[in-house]
JSON list of N, CA and C in Angstrom, two decimals:
[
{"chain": "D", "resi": 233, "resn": "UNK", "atom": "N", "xyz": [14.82, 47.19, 22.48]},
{"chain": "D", "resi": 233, "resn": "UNK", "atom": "CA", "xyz": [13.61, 46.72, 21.86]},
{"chain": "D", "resi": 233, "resn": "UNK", "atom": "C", "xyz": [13.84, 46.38, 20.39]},
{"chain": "D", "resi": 234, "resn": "UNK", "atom": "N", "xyz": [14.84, 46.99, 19.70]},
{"chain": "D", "resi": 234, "resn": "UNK", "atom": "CA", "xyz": [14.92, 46.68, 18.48]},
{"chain": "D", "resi": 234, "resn": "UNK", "atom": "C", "xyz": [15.77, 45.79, 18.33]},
{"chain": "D", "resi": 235, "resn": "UNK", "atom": "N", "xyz": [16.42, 45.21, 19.36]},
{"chain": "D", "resi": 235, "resn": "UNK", "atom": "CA", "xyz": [17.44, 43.24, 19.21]},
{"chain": "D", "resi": 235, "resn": "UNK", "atom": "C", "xyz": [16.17, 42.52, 19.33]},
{"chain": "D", "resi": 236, "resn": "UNK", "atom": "N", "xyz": [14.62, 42.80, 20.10]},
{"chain": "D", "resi": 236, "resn": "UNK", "atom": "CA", "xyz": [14.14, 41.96, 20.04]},
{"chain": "D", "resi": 236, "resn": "UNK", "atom": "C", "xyz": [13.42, 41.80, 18.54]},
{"chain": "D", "resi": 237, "resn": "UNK", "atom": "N", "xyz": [13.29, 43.10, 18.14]},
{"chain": "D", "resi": 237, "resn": "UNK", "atom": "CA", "xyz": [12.57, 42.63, 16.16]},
{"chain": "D", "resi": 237, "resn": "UNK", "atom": "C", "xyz": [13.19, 42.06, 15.60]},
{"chain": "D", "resi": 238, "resn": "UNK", "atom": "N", "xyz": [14.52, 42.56, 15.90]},
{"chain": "D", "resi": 238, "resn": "UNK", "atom": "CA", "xyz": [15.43, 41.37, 14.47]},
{"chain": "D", "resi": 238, "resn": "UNK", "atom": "C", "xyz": [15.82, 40.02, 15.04]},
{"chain": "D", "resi": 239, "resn": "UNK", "atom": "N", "xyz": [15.53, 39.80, 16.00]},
{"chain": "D", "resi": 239, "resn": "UNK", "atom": "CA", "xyz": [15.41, 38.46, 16.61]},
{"chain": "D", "resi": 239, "resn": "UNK", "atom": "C", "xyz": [14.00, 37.78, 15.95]},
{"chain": "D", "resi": 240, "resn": "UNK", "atom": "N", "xyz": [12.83, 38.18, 15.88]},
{"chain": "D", "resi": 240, "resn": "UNK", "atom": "CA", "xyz": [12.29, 37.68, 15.83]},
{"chain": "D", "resi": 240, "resn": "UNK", "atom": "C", "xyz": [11.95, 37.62, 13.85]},
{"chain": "D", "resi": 241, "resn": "UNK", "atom": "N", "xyz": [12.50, 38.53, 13.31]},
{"chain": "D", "resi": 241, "resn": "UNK", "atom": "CA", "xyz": [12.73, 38.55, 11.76]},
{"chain": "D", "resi": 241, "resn": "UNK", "atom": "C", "xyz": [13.50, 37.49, 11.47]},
{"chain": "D", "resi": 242, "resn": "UNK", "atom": "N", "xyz": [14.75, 37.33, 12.12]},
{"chain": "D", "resi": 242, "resn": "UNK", "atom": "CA", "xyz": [15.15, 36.35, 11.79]},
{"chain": "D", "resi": 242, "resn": "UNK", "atom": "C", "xyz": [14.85, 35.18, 11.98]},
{"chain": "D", "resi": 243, "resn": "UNK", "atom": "N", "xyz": [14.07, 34.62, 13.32]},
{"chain": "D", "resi": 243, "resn": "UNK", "atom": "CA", "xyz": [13.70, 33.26, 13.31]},
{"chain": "D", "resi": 243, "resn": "UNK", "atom": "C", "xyz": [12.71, 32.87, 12.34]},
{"chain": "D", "resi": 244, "resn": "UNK", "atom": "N", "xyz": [12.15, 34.53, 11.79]},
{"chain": "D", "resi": 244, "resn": "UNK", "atom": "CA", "xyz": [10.54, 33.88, 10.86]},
{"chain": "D", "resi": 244, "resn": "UNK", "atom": "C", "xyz": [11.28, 33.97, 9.31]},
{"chain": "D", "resi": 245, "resn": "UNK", "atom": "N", "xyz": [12.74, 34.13, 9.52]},
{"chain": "D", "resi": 245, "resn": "UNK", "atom": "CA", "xyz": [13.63, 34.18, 7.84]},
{"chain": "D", "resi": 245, "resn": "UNK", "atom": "C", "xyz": [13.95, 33.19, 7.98]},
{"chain": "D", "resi": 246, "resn": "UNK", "atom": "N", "xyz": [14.53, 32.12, 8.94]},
{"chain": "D", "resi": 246, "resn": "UNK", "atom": "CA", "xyz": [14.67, 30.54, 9.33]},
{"chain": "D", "resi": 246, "resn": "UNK", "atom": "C", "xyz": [13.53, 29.57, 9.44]},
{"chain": "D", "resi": 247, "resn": "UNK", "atom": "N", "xyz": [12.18, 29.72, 9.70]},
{"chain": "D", "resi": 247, "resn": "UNK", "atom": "CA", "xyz": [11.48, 29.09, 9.30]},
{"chain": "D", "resi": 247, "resn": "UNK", "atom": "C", "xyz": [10.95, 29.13, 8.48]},
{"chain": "D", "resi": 248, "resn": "UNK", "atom": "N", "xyz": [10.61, 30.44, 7.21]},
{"chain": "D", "resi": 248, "resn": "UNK", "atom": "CA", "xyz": [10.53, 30.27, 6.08]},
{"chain": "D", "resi": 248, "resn": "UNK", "atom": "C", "xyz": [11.48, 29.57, 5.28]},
{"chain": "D", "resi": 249, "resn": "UNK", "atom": "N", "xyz": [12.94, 29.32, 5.25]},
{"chain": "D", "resi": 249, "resn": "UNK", "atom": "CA", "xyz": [13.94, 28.75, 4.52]},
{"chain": "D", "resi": 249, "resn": "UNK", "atom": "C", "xyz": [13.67, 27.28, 4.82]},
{"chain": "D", "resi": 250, "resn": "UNK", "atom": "N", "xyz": [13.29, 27.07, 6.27]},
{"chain": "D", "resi": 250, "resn": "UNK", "atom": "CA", "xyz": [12.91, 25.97, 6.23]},
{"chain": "D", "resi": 250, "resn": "UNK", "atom": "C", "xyz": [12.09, 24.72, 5.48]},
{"chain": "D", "resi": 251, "resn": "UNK", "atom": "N", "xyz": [10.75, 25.30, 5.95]},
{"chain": "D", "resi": 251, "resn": "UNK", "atom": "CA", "xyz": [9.53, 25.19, 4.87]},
{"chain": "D", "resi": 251, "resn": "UNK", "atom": "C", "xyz": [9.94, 24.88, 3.76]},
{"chain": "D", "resi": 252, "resn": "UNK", "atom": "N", "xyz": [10.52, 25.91, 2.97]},
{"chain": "D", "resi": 252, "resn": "UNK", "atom": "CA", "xyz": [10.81, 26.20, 1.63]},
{"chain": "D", "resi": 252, "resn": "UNK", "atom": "C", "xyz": [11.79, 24.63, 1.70]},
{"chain": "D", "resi": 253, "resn": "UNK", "atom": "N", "xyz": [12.51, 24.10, 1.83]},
{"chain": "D", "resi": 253, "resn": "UNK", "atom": "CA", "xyz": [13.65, 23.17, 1.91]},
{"chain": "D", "resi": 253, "resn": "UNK", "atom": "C", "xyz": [12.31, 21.49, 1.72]},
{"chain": "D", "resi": 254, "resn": "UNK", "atom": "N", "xyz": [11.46, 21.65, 2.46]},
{"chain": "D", "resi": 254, "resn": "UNK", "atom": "CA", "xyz": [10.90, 20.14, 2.86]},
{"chain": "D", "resi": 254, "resn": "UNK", "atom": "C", "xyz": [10.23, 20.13, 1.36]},
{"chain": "D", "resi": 255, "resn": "UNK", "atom": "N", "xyz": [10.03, 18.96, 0.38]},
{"chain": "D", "resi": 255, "resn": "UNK", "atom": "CA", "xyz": [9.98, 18.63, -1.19]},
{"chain": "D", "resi": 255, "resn": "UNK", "atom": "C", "xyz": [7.95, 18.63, -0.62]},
{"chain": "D", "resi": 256, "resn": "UNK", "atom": "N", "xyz": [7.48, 18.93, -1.43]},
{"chain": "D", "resi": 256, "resn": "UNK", "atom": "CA", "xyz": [5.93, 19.43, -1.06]},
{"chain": "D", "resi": 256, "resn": "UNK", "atom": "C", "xyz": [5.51, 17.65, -1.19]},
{"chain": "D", "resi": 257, "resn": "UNK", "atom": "N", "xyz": [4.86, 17.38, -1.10]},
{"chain": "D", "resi": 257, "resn": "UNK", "atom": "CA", "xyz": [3.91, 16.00, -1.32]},
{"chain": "D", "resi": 257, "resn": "UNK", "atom": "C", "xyz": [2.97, 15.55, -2.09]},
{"chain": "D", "resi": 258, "resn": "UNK", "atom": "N", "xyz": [2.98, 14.86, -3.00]},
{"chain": "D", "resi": 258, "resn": "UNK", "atom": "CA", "xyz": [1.47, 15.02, -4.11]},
{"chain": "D", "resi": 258, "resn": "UNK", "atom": "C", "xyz": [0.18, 14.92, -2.75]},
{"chain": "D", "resi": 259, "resn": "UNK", "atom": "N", "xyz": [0.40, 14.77, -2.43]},
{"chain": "D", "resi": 259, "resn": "UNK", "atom": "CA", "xyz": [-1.19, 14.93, -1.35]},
{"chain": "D", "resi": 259, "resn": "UNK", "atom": "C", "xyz": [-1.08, 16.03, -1.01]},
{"chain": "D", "resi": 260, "resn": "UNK", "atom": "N", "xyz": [-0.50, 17.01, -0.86]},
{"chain": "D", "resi": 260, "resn": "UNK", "atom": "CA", "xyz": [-0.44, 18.10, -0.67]},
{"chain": "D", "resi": 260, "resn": "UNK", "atom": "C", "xyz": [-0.83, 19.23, -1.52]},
{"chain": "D", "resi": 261, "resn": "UNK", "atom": "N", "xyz": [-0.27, 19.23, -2.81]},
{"chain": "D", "resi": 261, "resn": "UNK", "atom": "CA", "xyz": [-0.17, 19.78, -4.03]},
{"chain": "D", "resi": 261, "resn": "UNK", "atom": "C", "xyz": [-1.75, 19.80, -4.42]},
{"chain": "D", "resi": 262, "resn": "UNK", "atom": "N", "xyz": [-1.76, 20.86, -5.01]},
{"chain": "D", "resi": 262, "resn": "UNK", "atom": "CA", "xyz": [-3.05, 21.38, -5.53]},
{"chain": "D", "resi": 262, "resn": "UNK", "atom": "C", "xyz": [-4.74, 21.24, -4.95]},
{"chain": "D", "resi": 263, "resn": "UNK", "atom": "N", "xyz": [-4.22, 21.67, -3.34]},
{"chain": "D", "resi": 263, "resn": "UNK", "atom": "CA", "xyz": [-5.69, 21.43, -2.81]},
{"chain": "D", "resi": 263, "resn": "UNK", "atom": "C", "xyz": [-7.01, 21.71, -3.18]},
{"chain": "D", "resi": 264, "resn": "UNK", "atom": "N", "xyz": [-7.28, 22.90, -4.23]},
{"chain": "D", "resi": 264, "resn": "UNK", "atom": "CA", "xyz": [-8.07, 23.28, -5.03]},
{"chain": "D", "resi": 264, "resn": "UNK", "atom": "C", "xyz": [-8.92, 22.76, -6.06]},
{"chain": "D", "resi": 265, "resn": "UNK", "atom": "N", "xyz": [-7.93, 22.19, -6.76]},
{"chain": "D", "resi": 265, "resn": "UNK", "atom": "CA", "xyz": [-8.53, 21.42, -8.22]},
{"chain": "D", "resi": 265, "resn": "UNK", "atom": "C", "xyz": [-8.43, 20.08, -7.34]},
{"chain": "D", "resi": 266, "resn": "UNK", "atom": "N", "xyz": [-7.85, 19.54, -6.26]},
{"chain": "D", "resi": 266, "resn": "UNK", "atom": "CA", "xyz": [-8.01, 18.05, -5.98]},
{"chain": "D", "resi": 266, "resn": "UNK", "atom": "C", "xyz": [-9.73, 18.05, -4.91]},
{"chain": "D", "resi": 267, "resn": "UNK", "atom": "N", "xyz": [-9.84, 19.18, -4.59]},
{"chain": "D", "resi": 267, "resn": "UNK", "atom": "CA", "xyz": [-10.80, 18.37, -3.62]},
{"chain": "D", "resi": 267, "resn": "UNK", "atom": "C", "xyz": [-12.17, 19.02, -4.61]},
{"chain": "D", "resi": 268, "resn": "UNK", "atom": "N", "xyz": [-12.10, 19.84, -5.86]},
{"chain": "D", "resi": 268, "resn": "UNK", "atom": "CA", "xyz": [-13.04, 20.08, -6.71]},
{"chain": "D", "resi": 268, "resn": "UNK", "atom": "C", "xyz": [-13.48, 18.63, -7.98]},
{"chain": "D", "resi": 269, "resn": "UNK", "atom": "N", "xyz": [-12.44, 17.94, -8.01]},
{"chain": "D", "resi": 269, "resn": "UNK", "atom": "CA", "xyz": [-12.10, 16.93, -8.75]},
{"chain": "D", "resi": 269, "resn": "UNK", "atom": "C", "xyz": [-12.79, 15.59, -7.93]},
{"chain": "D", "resi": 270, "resn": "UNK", "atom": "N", "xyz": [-12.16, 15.63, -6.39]},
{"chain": "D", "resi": 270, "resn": "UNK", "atom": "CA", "xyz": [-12.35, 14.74, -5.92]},
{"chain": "D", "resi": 270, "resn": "UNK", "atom": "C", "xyz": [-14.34, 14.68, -5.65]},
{"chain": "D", "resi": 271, "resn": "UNK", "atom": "N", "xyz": [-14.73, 15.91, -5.24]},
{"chain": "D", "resi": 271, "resn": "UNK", "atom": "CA", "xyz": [-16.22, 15.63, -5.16]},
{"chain": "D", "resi": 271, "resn": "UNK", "atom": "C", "xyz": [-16.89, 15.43, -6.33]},
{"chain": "D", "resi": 272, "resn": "UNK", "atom": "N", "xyz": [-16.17, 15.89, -7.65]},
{"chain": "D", "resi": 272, "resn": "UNK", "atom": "CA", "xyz": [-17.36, 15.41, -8.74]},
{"chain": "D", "resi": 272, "resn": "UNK", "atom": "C", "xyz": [-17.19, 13.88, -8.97]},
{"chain": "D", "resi": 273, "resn": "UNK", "atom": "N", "xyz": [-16.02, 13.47, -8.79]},
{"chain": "D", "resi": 273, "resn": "UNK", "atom": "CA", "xyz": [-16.31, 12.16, -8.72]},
{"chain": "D", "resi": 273, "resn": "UNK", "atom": "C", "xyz": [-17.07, 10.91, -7.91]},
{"chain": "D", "resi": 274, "resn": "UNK", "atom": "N", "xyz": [-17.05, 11.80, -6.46]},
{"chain": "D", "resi": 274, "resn": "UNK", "atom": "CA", "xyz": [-17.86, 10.84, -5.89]},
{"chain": "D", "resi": 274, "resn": "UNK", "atom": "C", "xyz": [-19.46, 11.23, -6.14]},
{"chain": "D", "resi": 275, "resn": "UNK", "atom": "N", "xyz": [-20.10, 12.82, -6.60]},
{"chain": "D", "resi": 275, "resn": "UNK", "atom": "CA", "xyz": [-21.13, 12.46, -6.89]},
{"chain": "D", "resi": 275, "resn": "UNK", "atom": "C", "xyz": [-21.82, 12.63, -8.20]},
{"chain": "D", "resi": 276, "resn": "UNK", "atom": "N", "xyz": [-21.00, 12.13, -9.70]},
{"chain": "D", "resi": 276, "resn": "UNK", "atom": "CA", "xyz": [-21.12, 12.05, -10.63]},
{"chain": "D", "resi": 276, "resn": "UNK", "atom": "C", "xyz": [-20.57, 10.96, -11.42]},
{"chain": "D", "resi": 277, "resn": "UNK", "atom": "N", "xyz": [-19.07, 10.21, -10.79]},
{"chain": "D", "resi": 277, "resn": "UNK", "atom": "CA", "xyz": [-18.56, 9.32, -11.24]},
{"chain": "D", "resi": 277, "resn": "UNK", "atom": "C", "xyz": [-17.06, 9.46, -12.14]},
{"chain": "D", "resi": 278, "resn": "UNK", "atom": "N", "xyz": [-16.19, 8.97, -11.90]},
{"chain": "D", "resi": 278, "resn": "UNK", "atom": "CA", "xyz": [-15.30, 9.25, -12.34]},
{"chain": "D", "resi": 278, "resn": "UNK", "atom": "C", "xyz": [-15.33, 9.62, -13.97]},
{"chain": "D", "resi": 279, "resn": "UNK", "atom": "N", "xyz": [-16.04, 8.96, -15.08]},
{"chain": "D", "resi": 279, "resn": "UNK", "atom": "CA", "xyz": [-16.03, 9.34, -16.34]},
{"chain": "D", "resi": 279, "resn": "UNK", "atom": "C", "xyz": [-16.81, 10.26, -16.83]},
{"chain": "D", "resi": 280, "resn": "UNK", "atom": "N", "xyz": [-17.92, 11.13, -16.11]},
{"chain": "D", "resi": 280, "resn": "UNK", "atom": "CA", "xyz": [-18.26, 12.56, -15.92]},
{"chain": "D", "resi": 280, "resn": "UNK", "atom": "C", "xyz": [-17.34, 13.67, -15.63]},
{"chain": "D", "resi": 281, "resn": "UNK", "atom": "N", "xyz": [-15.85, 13.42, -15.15]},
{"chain": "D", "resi": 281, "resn": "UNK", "atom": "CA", "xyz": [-15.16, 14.37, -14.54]},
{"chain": "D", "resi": 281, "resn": "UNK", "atom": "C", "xyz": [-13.85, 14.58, -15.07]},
{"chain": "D", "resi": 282, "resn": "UNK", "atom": "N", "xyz": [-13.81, 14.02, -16.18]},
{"chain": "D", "resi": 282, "resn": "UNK", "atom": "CA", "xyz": [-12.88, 14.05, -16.92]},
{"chain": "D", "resi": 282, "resn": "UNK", "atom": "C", "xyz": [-11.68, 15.61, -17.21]},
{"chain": "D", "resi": 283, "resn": "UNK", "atom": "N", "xyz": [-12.45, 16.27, -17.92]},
{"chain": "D", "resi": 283, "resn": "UNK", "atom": "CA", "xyz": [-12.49, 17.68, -16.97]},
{"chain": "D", "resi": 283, "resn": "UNK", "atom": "C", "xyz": [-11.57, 18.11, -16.06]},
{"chain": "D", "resi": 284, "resn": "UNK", "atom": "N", "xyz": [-12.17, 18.10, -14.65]},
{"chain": "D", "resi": 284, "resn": "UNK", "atom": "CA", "xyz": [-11.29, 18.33, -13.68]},
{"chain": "D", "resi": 284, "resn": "UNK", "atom": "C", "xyz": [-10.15, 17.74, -13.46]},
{"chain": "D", "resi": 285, "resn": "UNK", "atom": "N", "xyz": [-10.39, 16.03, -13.57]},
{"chain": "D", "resi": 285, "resn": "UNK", "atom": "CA", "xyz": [-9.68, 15.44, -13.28]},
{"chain": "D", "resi": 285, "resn": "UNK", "atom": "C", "xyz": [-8.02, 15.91, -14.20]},
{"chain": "D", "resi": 286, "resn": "UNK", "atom": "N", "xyz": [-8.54, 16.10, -15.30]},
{"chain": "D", "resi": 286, "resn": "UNK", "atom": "CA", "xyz": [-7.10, 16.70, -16.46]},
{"chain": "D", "resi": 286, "resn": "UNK", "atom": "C", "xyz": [-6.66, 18.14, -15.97]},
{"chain": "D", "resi": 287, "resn": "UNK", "atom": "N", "xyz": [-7.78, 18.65, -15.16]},
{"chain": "D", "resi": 287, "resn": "UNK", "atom": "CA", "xyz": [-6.96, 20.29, -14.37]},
{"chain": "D", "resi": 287, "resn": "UNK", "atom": "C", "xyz": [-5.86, 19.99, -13.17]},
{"chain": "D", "resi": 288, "resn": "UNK", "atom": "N", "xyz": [-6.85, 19.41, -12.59]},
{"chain": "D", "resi": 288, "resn": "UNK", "atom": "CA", "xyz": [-5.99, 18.62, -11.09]},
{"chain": "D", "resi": 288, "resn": "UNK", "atom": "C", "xyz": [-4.12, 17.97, -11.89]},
{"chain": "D", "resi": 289, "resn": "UNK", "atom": "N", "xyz": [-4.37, 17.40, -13.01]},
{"chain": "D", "resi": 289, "resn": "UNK", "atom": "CA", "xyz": [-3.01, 16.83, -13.39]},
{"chain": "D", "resi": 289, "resn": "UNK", "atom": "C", "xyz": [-2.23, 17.61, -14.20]},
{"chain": "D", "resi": 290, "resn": "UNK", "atom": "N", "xyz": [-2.92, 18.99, -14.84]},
{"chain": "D", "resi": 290, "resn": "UNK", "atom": "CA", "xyz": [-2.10, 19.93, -15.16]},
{"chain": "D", "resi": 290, "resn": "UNK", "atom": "C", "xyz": [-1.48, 20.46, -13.68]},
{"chain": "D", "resi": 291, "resn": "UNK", "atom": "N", "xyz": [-2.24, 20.85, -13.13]},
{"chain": "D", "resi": 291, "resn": "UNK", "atom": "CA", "xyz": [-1.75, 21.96, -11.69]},
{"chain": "D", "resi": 291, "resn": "UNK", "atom": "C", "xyz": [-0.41, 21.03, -10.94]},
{"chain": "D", "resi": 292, "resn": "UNK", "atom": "N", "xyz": [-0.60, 19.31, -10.87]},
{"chain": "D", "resi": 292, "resn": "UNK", "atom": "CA", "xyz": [0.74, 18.50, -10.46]},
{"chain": "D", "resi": 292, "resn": "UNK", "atom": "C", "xyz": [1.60, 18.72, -11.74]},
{"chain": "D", "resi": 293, "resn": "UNK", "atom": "N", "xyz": [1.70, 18.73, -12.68]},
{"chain": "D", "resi": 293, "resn": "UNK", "atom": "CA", "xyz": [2.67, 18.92, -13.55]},
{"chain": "D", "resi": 293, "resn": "UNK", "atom": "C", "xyz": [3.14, 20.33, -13.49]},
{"chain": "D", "resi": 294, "resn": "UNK", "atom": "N", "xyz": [2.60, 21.37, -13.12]},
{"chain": "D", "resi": 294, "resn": "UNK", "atom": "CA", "xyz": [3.20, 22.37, -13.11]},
{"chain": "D", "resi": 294, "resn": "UNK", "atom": "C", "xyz": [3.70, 22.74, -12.19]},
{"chain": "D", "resi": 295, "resn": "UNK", "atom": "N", "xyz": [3.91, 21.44, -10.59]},
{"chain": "D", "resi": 295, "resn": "UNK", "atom": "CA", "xyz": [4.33, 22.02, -9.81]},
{"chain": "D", "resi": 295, "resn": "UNK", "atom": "C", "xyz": [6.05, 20.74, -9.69]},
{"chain": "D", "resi": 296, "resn": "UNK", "atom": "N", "xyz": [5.72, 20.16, -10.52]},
{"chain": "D", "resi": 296, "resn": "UNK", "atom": "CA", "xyz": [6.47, 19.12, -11.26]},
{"chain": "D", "resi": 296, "resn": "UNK", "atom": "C", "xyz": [6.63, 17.90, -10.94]},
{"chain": "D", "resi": 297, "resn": "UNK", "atom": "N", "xyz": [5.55, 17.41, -10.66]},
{"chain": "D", "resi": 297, "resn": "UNK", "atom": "CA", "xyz": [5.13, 15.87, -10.67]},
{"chain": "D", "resi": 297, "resn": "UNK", "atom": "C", "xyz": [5.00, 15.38, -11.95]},
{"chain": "D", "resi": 298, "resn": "UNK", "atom": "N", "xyz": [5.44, 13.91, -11.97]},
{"chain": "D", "resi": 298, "resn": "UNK", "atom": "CA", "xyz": [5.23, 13.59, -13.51]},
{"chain": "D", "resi": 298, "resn": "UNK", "atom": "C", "xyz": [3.88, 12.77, -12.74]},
{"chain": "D", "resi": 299, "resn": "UNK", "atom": "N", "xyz": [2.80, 13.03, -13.68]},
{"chain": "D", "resi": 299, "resn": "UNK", "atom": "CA", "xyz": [1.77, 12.40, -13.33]},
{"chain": "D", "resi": 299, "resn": "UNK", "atom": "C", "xyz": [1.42, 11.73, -15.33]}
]
């Protein structure tokens, strides 16, 4: 019973390394400040949201997008 735990430790230590390996996606990156950003703009307007919109592009720069 205990070949089957470290069997299964290890496949979840191989798909974490995995994961970790694929380069993240700016659509991906900062789901938080993007979809808080993204609704004030559609119901306030983009030059009301100025704001967020500069959080959302700190949070890609710190994950190291040049934005």
């Amino acid at each position: 019973m205990s070949a089957l735990s470290a069997a299964s430790v290890e496949s979840a230590a191989v798909t974490e390394s995995t994961e970790q390996k694929k380069p993240l996606k700016p659509c991906c990156a900062c789901p938080e400040t993007k979809k808080v950003r993204d609704a004030c703009i559609i119901e306030k307007g983009e030059e009301n949201c100025r704001d967020l919109i500069e959080a959302h592009k700190d949070c890609m720069r710190a994950l190291g997008f040049k934005v």
